[in-house]
Amino acid sequence: MLIELLIAILALGVLYVAAGVKVVKQYERGVVFRFGRLQELTRGPGLTMIVPAIDRMRKVNLQIITMPVPAQEGITRDNVTVRVDAVVYFRVEDPARAIVNVEDYLFAVGQVAQTSLRSIIGKSDLDDLLSNRERLNQGLELMIDSPALGWGVHIDRVEIKDVSLPESMKRSIARQAEAERERRSRVISADGEFQASRKLADAAHVMADTPAALQLRLLETVVEVAAEKNSTLVLPFPVELLQFVDTVKHAGAKSEAPKAEPAAAEPAAAELADAEREAAELPAAEPAAELPRQREGTAADGRKPRDAERSESSESGESMLGIA
């Protein structure tokens, strides 16, 4: 009878000790309450002992928790109705505060995330929600992290997943994007036309300086057209080609002109001599016309001119010769 009692007591002792043995995993921490009072020592990973019926231990997960935020519908600052959902990544830094300061830190973080998401929607424009999400993610992270610090929770990352727009707004955005693409295509086309016109202008200047280039270009065009195996070939005859022929003729005439100059030099010299002779005779005839009343052999001052003297001397000589 005594032996059975000892065995029963031993069995109860083993069960009591076994009830106080707890195992804490590597990613967990144990918070112990003794008679409802928080113990300062937090139990680490491994095998730990508590006093059964006196101590109560709660395990807190220290892993990063991924919490999806339900889609929130709101009106942006530019009066557009949107639905936005997000995801929050957070972890517990202080297990004691996460258990003592807040009843359910998971539920609390989820509610703060929803309200912060609604607030960030009302403060932002539609363009920011669609294109500037990095700045919105940072602002949303700060809004959630401010109250979570007192709960021993650290917000690691917040990201906006999707922005749902009404169908009418989607069509408006599509029309806007199409108009923008059309504008860019027209600008690119106009720029191409401008560059092409500049190159054509340069080519025209080169062809104007060298008319033979125009003929070569015409022949290249004919070759390109003939390669299509057409039955009819239309050959344009540009006016510039006539100018090219006229220029060649003028160049040939200028090259032949120096050869004819020696043959025509003698008649030109004879005509120049006659003109000088006539110019020399005109001054001698003008005094006779001006003084018709004077005698031919007397000058205005009573003297005889040299020609008269010469004529008289010649006549006297002839008379003397006749007398002799």
PDB file of C-alpha atoms in Angstrom:
ATOM      1  CA  MET A   1       0.000   0.000   0.000  1.00  0.00           C
ATOM      2  CA  LEU A   2       2.825   2.347   0.878  1.00  0.00           C
ATOM      3  CA  ILE A   3       4.684   1.463  -2.263  1.00  0.00           C
ATOM      4  CA  GLU A   4       1.679   2.264  -4.388  1.00  0.00           C
ATOM      5  CA  LEU A   5       1.345   5.641  -2.687  1.00  0.00           C
ATOM      6  CA  LEU A   6       4.991   6.464  -3.374  1.00  0.00           C
ATOM      7  CA  ILE A   7       4.569   5.468  -6.980  1.00  0.00           C
ATOM      8  CA  ALA A   8       1.533   7.733  -7.293  1.00  0.00           C
ATOM      9  CA  ILE A   9       3.367  10.642  -5.712  1.00  0.00           C
ATOM     10  CA  LEU A  10       6.323  10.101  -8.031  1.00  0.00           C
ATOM     11  CA  ALA A  11       4.038  10.005 -11.020  1.00  0.00           C
ATOM     12  CA  LEU A  12       2.370  13.229  -9.976  1.00  0.00           C
ATOM     13  CA  GLY A  13       5.785  14.858  -9.526  1.00  0.00           C
ATOM     14  CA  VAL A  14       6.861  13.815 -12.974  1.00  0.00           C
ATOM     15  CA  LEU A  15       3.676  15.171 -14.485  1.00  0.00           C
ATOM     16  CA  TYR A  16       4.111  18.445 -12.580  1.00  0.00           C
ATOM     17  CA  VAL A  17       7.659  18.866 -13.804  1.00  0.00           C
ATOM     18  CA  ALA A  18       6.667  17.911 -17.327  1.00  0.00           C
ATOM     19  CA  ALA A  19       3.935  20.546 -17.278  1.00  0.00           C
ATOM     20  CA  GLY A  20       6.558  23.206 -16.491  1.00  0.00           C
ATOM     21  CA  VAL A  21       8.840  22.292 -19.384  1.00  0.00           C
ATOM     22  CA  LYS A  22       8.402  24.551 -22.413  1.00  0.00           C
ATOM     23  CA  VAL A  23      10.180  24.593 -25.757  1.00  0.00           C
ATOM     24  CA  VAL A  24      10.767  27.939 -27.471  1.00  0.00           C
ATOM     25  CA  LYS A  25      11.667  27.881 -31.155  1.00  0.00           C
ATOM     26  CA  GLN A  26      14.499  29.872 -32.685  1.00  0.00           C
ATOM     27  CA  TYR A  27      12.236  32.526 -34.243  1.00  0.00           C
ATOM     28  CA  GLU A  28      10.156  32.920 -31.064  1.00  0.00           C
ATOM     29  CA  ARG A  29      10.526  34.572 -27.683  1.00  0.00           C
ATOM     30  CA  GLY A  30       8.659  33.639 -24.483  1.00  0.00           C
ATOM     31  CA  VAL A  31       7.022  36.293 -22.284  1.00  0.00           C
ATOM     32  CA  VAL A  32       6.339  34.924 -18.777  1.00  0.00           C
ATOM     33  CA  PHE A  33       3.662  36.225 -16.403  1.00  0.00           C
ATOM     34  CA  ARG A  34       3.874  35.109 -12.759  1.00  0.00           C
ATOM     35  CA  PHE A  35       0.624  35.676 -10.940  1.00  0.00           C
ATOM     36  CA  GLY A  36      -0.220  38.140 -13.701  1.00  0.00           C
ATOM     37  CA  ARG A  37       2.991  40.121 -13.341  1.00  0.00           C
ATOM     38  CA  LEU A  38       5.395  40.436 -16.273  1.00  0.00           C
ATOM     39  CA  GLN A  39       8.768  38.899 -15.734  1.00  0.00           C
ATOM     40  CA  GLU A  40      11.624  41.014 -16.936  1.00  0.00           C
ATOM     41  CA  LEU A  41      13.524  38.067 -18.310  1.00  0.00           C
ATOM     42  CA  THR A  42      12.280  37.024 -21.724  1.00  0.00           C
ATOM     43  CA  ARG A  43      12.803  33.350 -22.433  1.00  0.00           C
ATOM     44  CA  GLY A  44      14.998  32.661 -25.412  1.00  0.00           C
ATOM     45  CA  PRO A  45      14.946  29.738 -27.842  1.00  0.00           C
ATOM     46  CA  GLY A  46      15.436  26.251 -26.521  1.00  0.00           C
ATOM     47  CA  LEU A  47      14.193  24.304 -23.478  1.00  0.00           C
ATOM     48  CA  THR A  48      12.911  26.436 -20.613  1.00  0.00           C
ATOM     49  CA  MET A  49      11.130  25.819 -17.314  1.00  0.00           C
ATOM     50  CA  ILE A  50       8.197  27.589 -15.731  1.00  0.00           C
ATOM     51  CA  VAL A  51       6.261  26.962 -12.554  1.00  0.00           C
ATOM     52  CA  PRO A  52       3.049  25.161 -13.469  1.00  0.00           C
ATOM     53  CA  ALA A  53      -0.179  26.781 -12.278  1.00  0.00           C
ATOM     54  CA  ILE A  54       1.817  29.872 -11.244  1.00  0.00           C
ATOM     55  CA  ASP A  55       3.559  31.032 -14.407  1.00  0.00           C
ATOM     56  CA  ARG A  56       1.936  31.553 -17.766  1.00  0.00           C
ATOM     57  CA  MET A  57       4.050  31.997 -20.876  1.00  0.00           C
ATOM     58  CA  ARG A  58       3.052  33.518 -24.217  1.00  0.00           C
ATOM     59  CA  LYS A  59       5.167  32.981 -27.289  1.00  0.00           C
ATOM     60  CA  VAL A  60       5.756  35.868 -29.707  1.00  0.00           C
ATOM     61  CA  ASN A  61       6.834  35.326 -33.307  1.00  0.00           C
ATOM     62  CA  LEU A  62       9.758  37.523 -34.371  1.00  0.00           C
ATOM     63  CA  GLN A  63       9.566  36.714 -38.067  1.00  0.00           C
ATOM     64  CA  ILE A  64       8.589  39.321 -40.661  1.00  0.00           C
ATOM     65  CA  ILE A  65       4.824  39.159 -41.035  1.00  0.00           C
ATOM     66  CA  THR A  66       3.201  39.883 -44.405  1.00  0.00           C
ATOM     67  CA  MET A  67      -0.198  41.455 -43.973  1.00  0.00           C
ATOM     68  CA  PRO A  68      -2.353  42.312 -46.994  1.00  0.00           C
ATOM     69  CA  VAL A  69      -4.400  45.471 -46.620  1.00  0.00           C
ATOM     70  CA  PRO A  70      -7.936  45.144 -48.043  1.00  0.00           C
ATOM     71  CA  ALA A  71      -8.787  47.398 -50.984  1.00  0.00           C
ATOM     72  CA  GLN A  72      -9.859  50.838 -49.814  1.00  0.00           C
ATOM     73  CA  GLU A  73     -12.081  53.082 -51.925  1.00  0.00           C
ATOM     74  CA  GLY A  74     -11.467  56.801 -51.739  1.00  0.00           C
ATOM     75  CA  ILE A  75     -11.502  60.069 -53.653  1.00  0.00           C
ATOM     76  CA  THR A  76      -8.211  61.586 -54.683  1.00  0.00           C
ATOM     77  CA  ARG A  77      -7.319  65.243 -54.399  1.00  0.00           C
ATOM     78  CA  ASP A  78      -8.337  65.809 -58.030  1.00  0.00           C
ATOM     79  CA  ASN A  79     -11.790  64.225 -57.398  1.00  0.00           C
ATOM     80  CA  VAL A  80     -11.250  60.796 -58.952  1.00  0.00           C
ATOM     81  CA  THR A  81     -12.736  57.722 -57.269  1.00  0.00           C
ATOM     82  CA  VAL A  82     -10.213  54.880 -56.964  1.00  0.00           C
ATOM     83  CA  ARG A  83      -9.766  51.594 -55.124  1.00  0.00           C
ATOM     84  CA  VAL A  84      -6.291  50.940 -53.741  1.00  0.00           C
ATOM     85  CA  ASP A  85      -4.937  47.897 -51.945  1.00  0.00           C
ATOM     86  CA  ALA A  86      -1.525  47.464 -50.330  1.00  0.00           C
ATOM     87  CA  VAL A  87       0.654  45.055 -48.389  1.00  0.00           C
ATOM     88  CA  VAL A  88       2.520  45.676 -45.117  1.00  0.00           C
ATOM     89  CA  TYR A  89       5.707  43.919 -43.978  1.00  0.00           C
ATOM     90  CA  PHE A  90       6.470  44.247 -40.272  1.00  0.00           C
ATOM     91  CA  ARG A  91       8.070  42.383 -37.368  1.00  0.00           C
ATOM     92  CA  VAL A  92       8.043  42.483 -33.566  1.00  0.00           C
ATOM     93  CA  GLU A  93      11.108  44.065 -31.983  1.00  0.00           C
ATOM     94  CA  ASP A  94      10.039  44.102 -28.320  1.00  0.00           C
ATOM     95  CA  PRO A  95       7.908  41.030 -27.399  1.00  0.00           C
ATOM     96  CA  ALA A  96       7.012  42.385 -23.956  1.00  0.00           C
ATOM     97  CA  ARG A  97       5.550  45.644 -25.289  1.00  0.00           C
ATOM     98  CA  ALA A  98       3.793  43.809 -28.120  1.00  0.00           C
ATOM     99  CA  ILE A  99       1.949  41.706 -25.500  1.00  0.00           C
ATOM    100  CA  VAL A 100       1.430  44.315 -22.788  1.00  0.00           C
ATOM    101  CA  ASN A 101       0.840  47.607 -24.665  1.00  0.00           C
ATOM    102  CA  VAL A 102      -1.685  46.350 -27.209  1.00  0.00           C
ATOM    103  CA  GLU A 103      -4.301  43.631 -27.013  1.00  0.00           C
ATOM    104  CA  ASP A 104      -3.766  42.234 -30.502  1.00  0.00           C
ATOM    105  CA  TYR A 105      -0.907  43.828 -32.357  1.00  0.00           C
ATOM    106  CA  LEU A 106      -1.803  42.045 -35.627  1.00  0.00           C
ATOM    107  CA  PHE A 107      -5.313  43.496 -35.659  1.00  0.00           C
ATOM    108  CA  ALA A 108      -4.009  46.902 -34.572  1.00  0.00           C
ATOM    109  CA  VAL A 109      -1.434  47.086 -37.355  1.00  0.00           C
ATOM    110  CA  GLY A 110      -4.061  46.049 -39.916  1.00  0.00           C
ATOM    111  CA  GLN A 111      -6.478  48.800 -38.839  1.00  0.00           C
ATOM    112  CA  VAL A 112      -3.774  51.461 -38.833  1.00  0.00           C
ATOM    113  CA  ALA A 113      -2.726  50.356 -42.316  1.00  0.00           C
ATOM    114  CA  GLN A 114      -6.271  50.712 -43.647  1.00  0.00           C
ATOM    115  CA  THR A 115      -6.822  54.164 -42.185  1.00  0.00           C
ATOM    116  CA  SER A 116      -3.403  55.353 -43.356  1.00  0.00           C
ATOM    117  CA  LEU A 117      -4.121  54.062 -46.850  1.00  0.00           C
ATOM    118  CA  ARG A 118      -7.393  55.997 -46.981  1.00  0.00           C
ATOM    119  CA  SER A 119      -5.607  59.109 -45.778  1.00  0.00           C
ATOM    120  CA  ILE A 120      -2.841  58.828 -48.361  1.00  0.00           C
ATOM    121  CA  ILE A 121      -5.436  58.420 -51.141  1.00  0.00           C
ATOM    122  CA  GLY A 122      -7.165  61.677 -50.166  1.00  0.00           C
ATOM    123  CA  LYS A 123      -3.864  63.586 -50.090  1.00  0.00           C
ATOM    124  CA  SER A 124      -2.592  62.407 -53.467  1.00  0.00           C
ATOM    125  CA  ASP A 125      -3.447  63.040 -57.104  1.00  0.00           C
ATOM    126  CA  LEU A 126      -4.294  60.316 -59.581  1.00  0.00           C
ATOM    127  CA  ASP A 127      -1.020  60.830 -61.444  1.00  0.00           C
ATOM    128  CA  ASP A 128       0.922  60.299 -58.205  1.00  0.00           C
ATOM    129  CA  LEU A 129      -0.924  57.040 -57.508  1.00  0.00           C
ATOM    130  CA  LEU A 130      -0.130  55.771 -60.995  1.00  0.00           C
ATOM    131  CA  SER A 131       3.443  56.943 -61.509  1.00  0.00           C
ATOM    132  CA  ASN A 132       4.968  58.155 -58.236  1.00  0.00           C
ATOM    133  CA  ARG A 133       4.377  55.166 -55.979  1.00  0.00           C
ATOM    134  CA  GLU A 134       7.802  55.189 -54.322  1.00  0.00           C
ATOM    135  CA  ARG A 135       7.114  58.474 -52.568  1.00  0.00           C
ATOM    136  CA  LEU A 136       3.622  57.325 -51.567  1.00  0.00           C
ATOM    137  CA  ASN A 137       5.025  54.069 -50.170  1.00  0.00           C
ATOM    138  CA  GLN A 138       7.473  56.003 -48.028  1.00  0.00           C
ATOM    139  CA  GLY A 139       4.733  58.323 -46.751  1.00  0.00           C
ATOM    140  CA  LEU A 140       2.446  55.380 -45.990  1.00  0.00           C
ATOM    141  CA  GLU A 141       5.244  53.608 -44.135  1.00  0.00           C
ATOM    142  CA  LEU A 142       5.845  56.639 -41.910  1.00  0.00           C
ATOM    143  CA  MET A 143       2.131  56.982 -41.150  1.00  0.00           C
ATOM    144  CA  ILE A 144       1.866  53.338 -40.030  1.00  0.00           C
ATOM    145  CA  ASP A 145       5.199  53.221 -38.228  1.00  0.00           C
ATOM    146  CA  SER A 146       4.475  56.194 -35.944  1.00  0.00           C
ATOM    147  CA  PRO A 147       1.876  54.464 -33.700  1.00  0.00           C
ATOM    148  CA  ALA A 148       3.470  51.024 -34.129  1.00  0.00           C
ATOM    149  CA  LEU A 149       6.673  52.086 -32.388  1.00  0.00           C
ATOM    150  CA  GLY A 150       4.850  52.197 -29.057  1.00  0.00           C
ATOM    151  CA  TRP A 151       3.653  48.641 -29.568  1.00  0.00           C
ATOM    152  CA  GLY A 152       7.128  47.204 -30.039  1.00  0.00           C
ATOM    153  CA  VAL A 153       6.443  46.645 -33.752  1.00  0.00           C
ATOM    154  CA  HIS A 154       8.686  47.858 -36.562  1.00  0.00           C
ATOM    155  CA  ILE A 155       7.213  48.461 -40.035  1.00  0.00           C
ATOM    156  CA  ASP A 156       9.744  47.106 -42.476  1.00  0.00           C
ATOM    157  CA  ARG A 157       8.091  47.929 -45.788  1.00  0.00           C
ATOM    158  CA  VAL A 158       4.779  49.110 -47.254  1.00  0.00           C
ATOM    159  CA  GLU A 159       3.847  48.817 -50.926  1.00  0.00           C
ATOM    160  CA  ILE A 160       0.780  49.798 -52.911  1.00  0.00           C
ATOM    161  CA  LYS A 161      -0.229  46.748 -54.933  1.00  0.00           C
ATOM    162  CA  ASP A 162      -2.934  47.896 -57.326  1.00  0.00           C
ATOM    163  CA  VAL A 163      -4.974  50.972 -58.222  1.00  0.00           C
ATOM    164  CA  SER A 164      -8.399  50.236 -59.689  1.00  0.00           C
ATOM    165  CA  LEU A 165     -10.018  52.944 -61.813  1.00  0.00           C
ATOM    166  CA  PRO A 166     -13.559  53.266 -63.180  1.00  0.00           C
ATOM    167  CA  GLU A 167     -14.078  52.257 -66.794  1.00  0.00           C
ATOM    168  CA  SER A 168     -14.819  55.822 -67.891  1.00  0.00           C
ATOM    169  CA  MET A 169     -11.547  57.010 -66.381  1.00  0.00           C
ATOM    170  CA  LYS A 170      -9.667  54.194 -68.068  1.00  0.00           C
ATOM    171  CA  ARG A 171     -11.072  55.242 -71.444  1.00  0.00           C
ATOM    172  CA  SER A 172     -10.138  58.874 -70.771  1.00  0.00           C
ATOM    173  CA  ILE A 173      -6.590  57.908 -69.862  1.00  0.00           C
ATOM    174  CA  ALA A 174      -6.368  55.731 -72.977  1.00  0.00           C
ATOM    175  CA  ARG A 175      -7.480  58.641 -75.177  1.00  0.00           C
ATOM    176  CA  GLN A 176      -4.968  60.908 -73.481  1.00  0.00           C
ATOM    177  CA  ALA A 177      -2.155  58.424 -74.021  1.00  0.00           C
ATOM    178  CA  GLU A 178      -3.169  57.965 -77.653  1.00  0.00           C
ATOM    179  CA  ALA A 179      -3.156  61.731 -78.219  1.00  0.00           C
ATOM    180  CA  GLU A 180       0.270  61.986 -76.618  1.00  0.00           C
ATOM    181  CA  ARG A 181       1.653  59.241 -78.847  1.00  0.00           C
ATOM    182  CA  GLU A 182       0.131  60.942 -81.903  1.00  0.00           C
ATOM    183  CA  ARG A 183       1.745  64.230 -80.897  1.00  0.00           C
ATOM    184  CA  ARG A 184       5.147  62.618 -80.503  1.00  0.00           C
ATOM    185  CA  SER A 185       4.815  60.824 -83.843  1.00  0.00           C
ATOM    186  CA  ARG A 186       3.976  64.091 -85.599  1.00  0.00           C
ATOM    187  CA  VAL A 187       6.900  65.868 -83.974  1.00  0.00           C
ATOM    188  CA  ILE A 188       9.264  63.080 -85.003  1.00  0.00           C
ATOM    189  CA  SER A 189       7.869  63.109 -88.558  1.00  0.00           C
ATOM    190  CA  ALA A 190       8.219  66.898 -88.799  1.00  0.00           C
ATOM    191  CA  ASP A 191      11.772  66.691 -87.512  1.00  0.00           C
ATOM    192  CA  GLY A 192      12.555  64.063 -90.131  1.00  0.00           C
ATOM    193  CA  GLU A 193      11.083  66.252 -92.881  1.00  0.00           C
ATOM    194  CA  PHE A 194      13.143  69.195 -91.663  1.00  0.00           C
ATOM    195  CA  GLN A 195      16.379  67.224 -91.698  1.00  0.00           C
ATOM    196  CA  ALA A 196      15.536  65.773 -95.114  1.00  0.00           C
ATOM    197  CA  SER A 197      14.838  69.259 -96.500  1.00  0.00           C
ATOM    198  CA  ARG A 198      18.190  70.477 -95.185  1.00  0.00           C
ATOM    199  CA  LYS A 199      19.987  67.601 -96.882  1.00  0.00           C
ATOM    200  CA  LEU A 200      18.042  68.172-100.123  1.00  0.00           C
ATOM    201  CA  ALA A 201      18.960  71.858-100.015  1.00  0.00           C
ATOM    202  CA  ASP A 202      22.635  70.948 -99.631  1.00  0.00           C
ATOM    203  CA  ALA A 203      22.330  68.505-102.518  1.00  0.00           C
ATOM    204  CA  ALA A 204      20.672  71.203-104.653  1.00  0.00           C
ATOM    205  CA  HIS A 205      23.566  73.594-103.975  1.00  0.00           C
ATOM    206  CA  VAL A 206      26.064  70.926-104.994  1.00  0.00           C
ATOM    207  CA  MET A 207      24.133  70.172-108.199  1.00  0.00           C
ATOM    208  CA  ALA A 208      23.894  73.893-108.977  1.00  0.00           C
ATOM    209  CA  ASP A 209      27.678  74.242-108.678  1.00  0.00           C
ATOM    210  CA  THR A 210      28.272  71.059-110.683  1.00  0.00           C
ATOM    211  CA  PRO A 211      25.566  70.573-113.372  1.00  0.00           C
ATOM    212  CA  ALA A 212      27.014  67.196-114.344  1.00  0.00           C
ATOM    213  CA  ALA A 213      25.854  65.833-110.988  1.00  0.00           C
ATOM    214  CA  LEU A 214      22.240  66.444-112.012  1.00  0.00           C
ATOM    215  CA  GLN A 215      22.733  64.393-115.146  1.00  0.00           C
ATOM    216  CA  LEU A 216      24.286  61.560-113.132  1.00  0.00           C
ATOM    217  CA  ARG A 217      21.384  61.652-110.699  1.00  0.00           C
ATOM    218  CA  LEU A 218      18.934  61.476-113.602  1.00  0.00           C
ATOM    219  CA  LEU A 219      20.694  58.423-114.975  1.00  0.00           C
ATOM    220  CA  GLU A 220      20.596  56.749-111.549  1.00  0.00           C
ATOM    221  CA  THR A 221      16.842  57.393-111.368  1.00  0.00           C
ATOM    222  CA  VAL A 222      16.387  55.846-114.797  1.00  0.00           C
ATOM    223  CA  VAL A 223      18.333  52.761-113.673  1.00  0.00           C
ATOM    224  CA  GLU A 224      16.173  52.424-110.540  1.00  0.00           C
ATOM    225  CA  VAL A 225      12.964  52.714-112.560  1.00  0.00           C
ATOM    226  CA  ALA A 226      14.195  50.251-115.176  1.00  0.00           C
ATOM    227  CA  ALA A 227      14.886  47.669-112.462  1.00  0.00           C
ATOM    228  CA  GLU A 228      11.139  47.368-111.816  1.00  0.00           C
ATOM    229  CA  LYS A 229      10.649  45.698-115.245  1.00  0.00           C
ATOM    230  CA  ASN A 230       8.032  48.193-116.381  1.00  0.00           C
ATOM    231  CA  SER A 231       6.779  48.130-119.957  1.00  0.00           C
ATOM    232  CA  THR A 232       6.681  51.937-120.163  1.00  0.00           C
ATOM    233  CA  LEU A 233       9.548  54.169-119.105  1.00  0.00           C
ATOM    234  CA  VAL A 234       8.874  57.888-118.680  1.00  0.00           C
ATOM    235  CA  LEU A 235      12.119  59.840-118.973  1.00  0.00           C
ATOM    236  CA  PRO A 236      11.839  63.447-117.720  1.00  0.00           C
ATOM    237  CA  PHE A 237      13.926  66.078-119.469  1.00  0.00           C
ATOM    238  CA  PRO A 238      14.768  68.754-116.922  1.00  0.00           C
ATOM    239  CA  VAL A 239      15.413  72.382-117.790  1.00  0.00           C
ATOM    240  CA  GLU A 240      18.681  72.225-115.870  1.00  0.00           C
ATOM    241  CA  LEU A 241      19.993  69.857-118.516  1.00  0.00           C
ATOM    242  CA  LEU A 242      19.451  72.539-121.160  1.00  0.00           C
ATOM    243  CA  GLN A 243      21.305  75.017-118.972  1.00  0.00           C
ATOM    244  CA  PHE A 244      24.110  72.488-118.691  1.00  0.00           C
ATOM    245  CA  VAL A 245      24.310  72.188-122.504  1.00  0.00           C
ATOM    246  CA  ASP A 246      24.209  75.993-122.906  1.00  0.00           C
ATOM    247  CA  THR A 247      27.023  76.342-120.382  1.00  0.00           C
ATOM    248  CA  VAL A 248      29.126  73.824-122.278  1.00  0.00           C
ATOM    249  CA  LYS A 249      28.561  75.759-125.551  1.00  0.00           C
ATOM    250  CA  HIS A 250      29.608  79.065-124.000  1.00  0.00           C
ATOM    251  CA  ALA A 251      32.720  77.433-122.583  1.00  0.00           C
ATOM    252  CA  GLY A 252      33.610  76.107-126.071  1.00  0.00           C
ATOM    253  CA  ALA A 253      33.071  79.523-127.689  1.00  0.00           C
ATOM    254  CA  LYS A 254      35.341  81.210-125.154  1.00  0.00           C
ATOM    255  CA  SER A 255      38.062  78.644-125.806  1.00  0.00           C
ATOM    256  CA  GLU A 256      37.906  79.299-129.628  1.00  0.00           C
ATOM    257  CA  ALA A 257      37.863  83.117-129.426  1.00  0.00           C
ATOM    258  CA  PRO A 258      41.642  83.635-128.739  1.00  0.00           C
ATOM    259  CA  LYS A 259      42.517  81.681-131.954  1.00  0.00           C
ATOM    260  CA  ALA A 260      40.635  84.188-134.188  1.00  0.00           C
ATOM    261  CA  GLU A 261      42.188  87.322-132.668  1.00  0.00           C
ATOM    262  CA  PRO A 262      45.467  87.331-134.744  1.00  0.00           C
ATOM    263  CA  ALA A 263      43.560  87.147-138.049  1.00  0.00           C
ATOM    264  CA  ALA A 264      41.355  90.093-137.195  1.00  0.00           C
ATOM    265  CA  ALA A 265      44.153  92.218-135.733  1.00  0.00           C
ATOM    266  CA  GLU A 266      45.287  93.813-139.042  1.00  0.00           C
ATOM    267  CA  PRO A 267      41.865  95.243-140.138  1.00  0.00           C
ATOM    268  CA  ALA A 268      41.374  96.605-136.658  1.00  0.00           C
ATOM    269  CA  ALA A 269      44.786  98.314-136.793  1.00  0.00           C
ATOM    270  CA  ALA A 270      43.969  99.802-140.230  1.00  0.00           C
ATOM    271  CA  GLU A 271      40.648 101.163-138.985  1.00  0.00           C
ATOM    272  CA  LEU A 272      42.395 102.688-135.972  1.00  0.00           C
ATOM    273  CA  ALA A 273      44.985 104.412-138.236  1.00  0.00           C
ATOM    274  CA  ASP A 274      42.238 105.904-140.467  1.00  0.00           C
ATOM    275  CA  ALA A 275      40.417 107.176-137.400  1.00  0.00           C
ATOM    276  CA  GLU A 276      43.580 108.865-136.133  1.00  0.00           C
ATOM    277  CA  ARG A 277      44.215 110.403-139.539  1.00  0.00           C
ATOM    278  CA  GLU A 278      40.726 111.875-139.709  1.00  0.00           C
ATOM    279  CA  ALA A 279      41.079 113.235-136.179  1.00  0.00           C
ATOM    280  CA  ALA A 280      44.384 114.911-137.218  1.00  0.00           C
ATOM    281  CA  GLU A 281      42.824 116.591-140.295  1.00  0.00           C
ATOM    282  CA  LEU A 282      39.873 118.081-138.431  1.00  0.00           C
ATOM    283  CA  PRO A 283      41.842 120.722-136.378  1.00  0.00           C
ATOM    284  CA  ALA A 284      43.610 121.996-139.540  1.00  0.00           C
ATOM    285  CA  ALA A 285      40.290 122.705-141.342  1.00  0.00           C
ATOM    286  CA  GLU A 286      38.609 124.501-138.429  1.00  0.00           C
ATOM    287  CA  PRO A 287      40.696 127.816-138.564  1.00  0.00           C
ATOM    288  CA  ALA A 288      39.855 128.281-142.263  1.00  0.00           C
ATOM    289  CA  ALA A 289      36.158 128.038-141.476  1.00  0.00           C
ATOM    290  CA  GLU A 290      36.423 130.517-138.607  1.00  0.00           C
ATOM    291  CA  LEU A 291      38.279 133.278-140.667  1.00  0.00           C
ATOM    292  CA  PRO A 292      36.758 133.404-144.132  1.00  0.00           C
ATOM    293  CA  ARG A 293      37.540 137.140-144.756  1.00  0.00           C
ATOM    294  CA  GLN A 294      41.309 136.984-144.234  1.00  0.00           C
ATOM    295  CA  ARG A 295      43.501 136.345-147.120  1.00  0.00           C
ATOM    296  CA  GLU A 296      44.837 132.937-147.477  1.00  0.00           C
ATOM    297  CA  GLY A 297      48.463 133.989-147.369  1.00  0.00           C
ATOM    298  CA  THR A 298      48.183 136.352-144.323  1.00  0.00           C
ATOM    299  CA  ALA A 299      47.644 135.517-140.688  1.00  0.00           C
ATOM    300  CA  ALA A 300      45.677 137.613-138.200  1.00  0.00           C
ATOM    301  CA  ASP A 301      48.798 139.424-136.925  1.00  0.00           C
ATOM    302  CA  GLY A 302      49.980 140.382-140.448  1.00  0.00           C
ATOM    303  CA  ARG A 303      52.473 137.603-140.723  1.00  0.00           C
ATOM    304  CA  LYS A 304      52.389 134.926-143.269  1.00  0.00           C
ATOM    305  CA  PRO A 305      52.001 131.397-142.152  1.00  0.00           C
ATOM    306  CA  ARG A 306      54.715 128.902-142.546  1.00  0.00           C
ATOM    307  CA  ASP A 307      52.791 126.974-145.176  1.00  0.00           C
ATOM    308  CA  ALA A 308      52.395 130.119-147.238  1.00  0.00           C
ATOM    309  CA  GLU A 309      56.060 130.877-146.934  1.00  0.00           C
ATOM    310  CA  ARG A 310      56.869 127.332-147.987  1.00  0.00           C
ATOM    311  CA  SER A 311      54.530 127.588-150.985  1.00  0.00           C
ATOM    312  CA  GLU A 312      55.989 130.937-152.039  1.00  0.00           C
ATOM    313  CA  SER A 313      59.484 129.646-151.760  1.00  0.00           C
ATOM    314  CA  SER A 314      58.566 126.664-153.836  1.00  0.00           C
ATOM    315  CA  GLU A 315      56.920 128.860-156.491  1.00  0.00           C
ATOM    316  CA  SER A 316      59.886 131.184-156.658  1.00  0.00           C
ATOM    317  CA  GLY A 317      62.138 128.237-157.057  1.00  0.00           C
ATOM    318  CA  GLU A 318      60.035 126.884-159.867  1.00  0.00           C
ATOM    319  CA  SER A 319      60.024 130.298-161.598  1.00  0.00           C
ATOM    320  CA  MET A 320      63.712 130.568-161.291  1.00  0.00           C
ATOM    321  CA  LEU A 321      64.099 127.190-162.751  1.00  0.00           C
ATOM    322  CA  GLY A 322      61.756 128.150-165.600  1.00  0.00           C
ATOM    323  CA  ILE A 323      63.724 131.296-166.315  1.00  0.00           C
ATOM    324  CA  ALA A 324      66.924 129.413-166.344  1.00  0.00           C
TER     325      ALA A 324
END
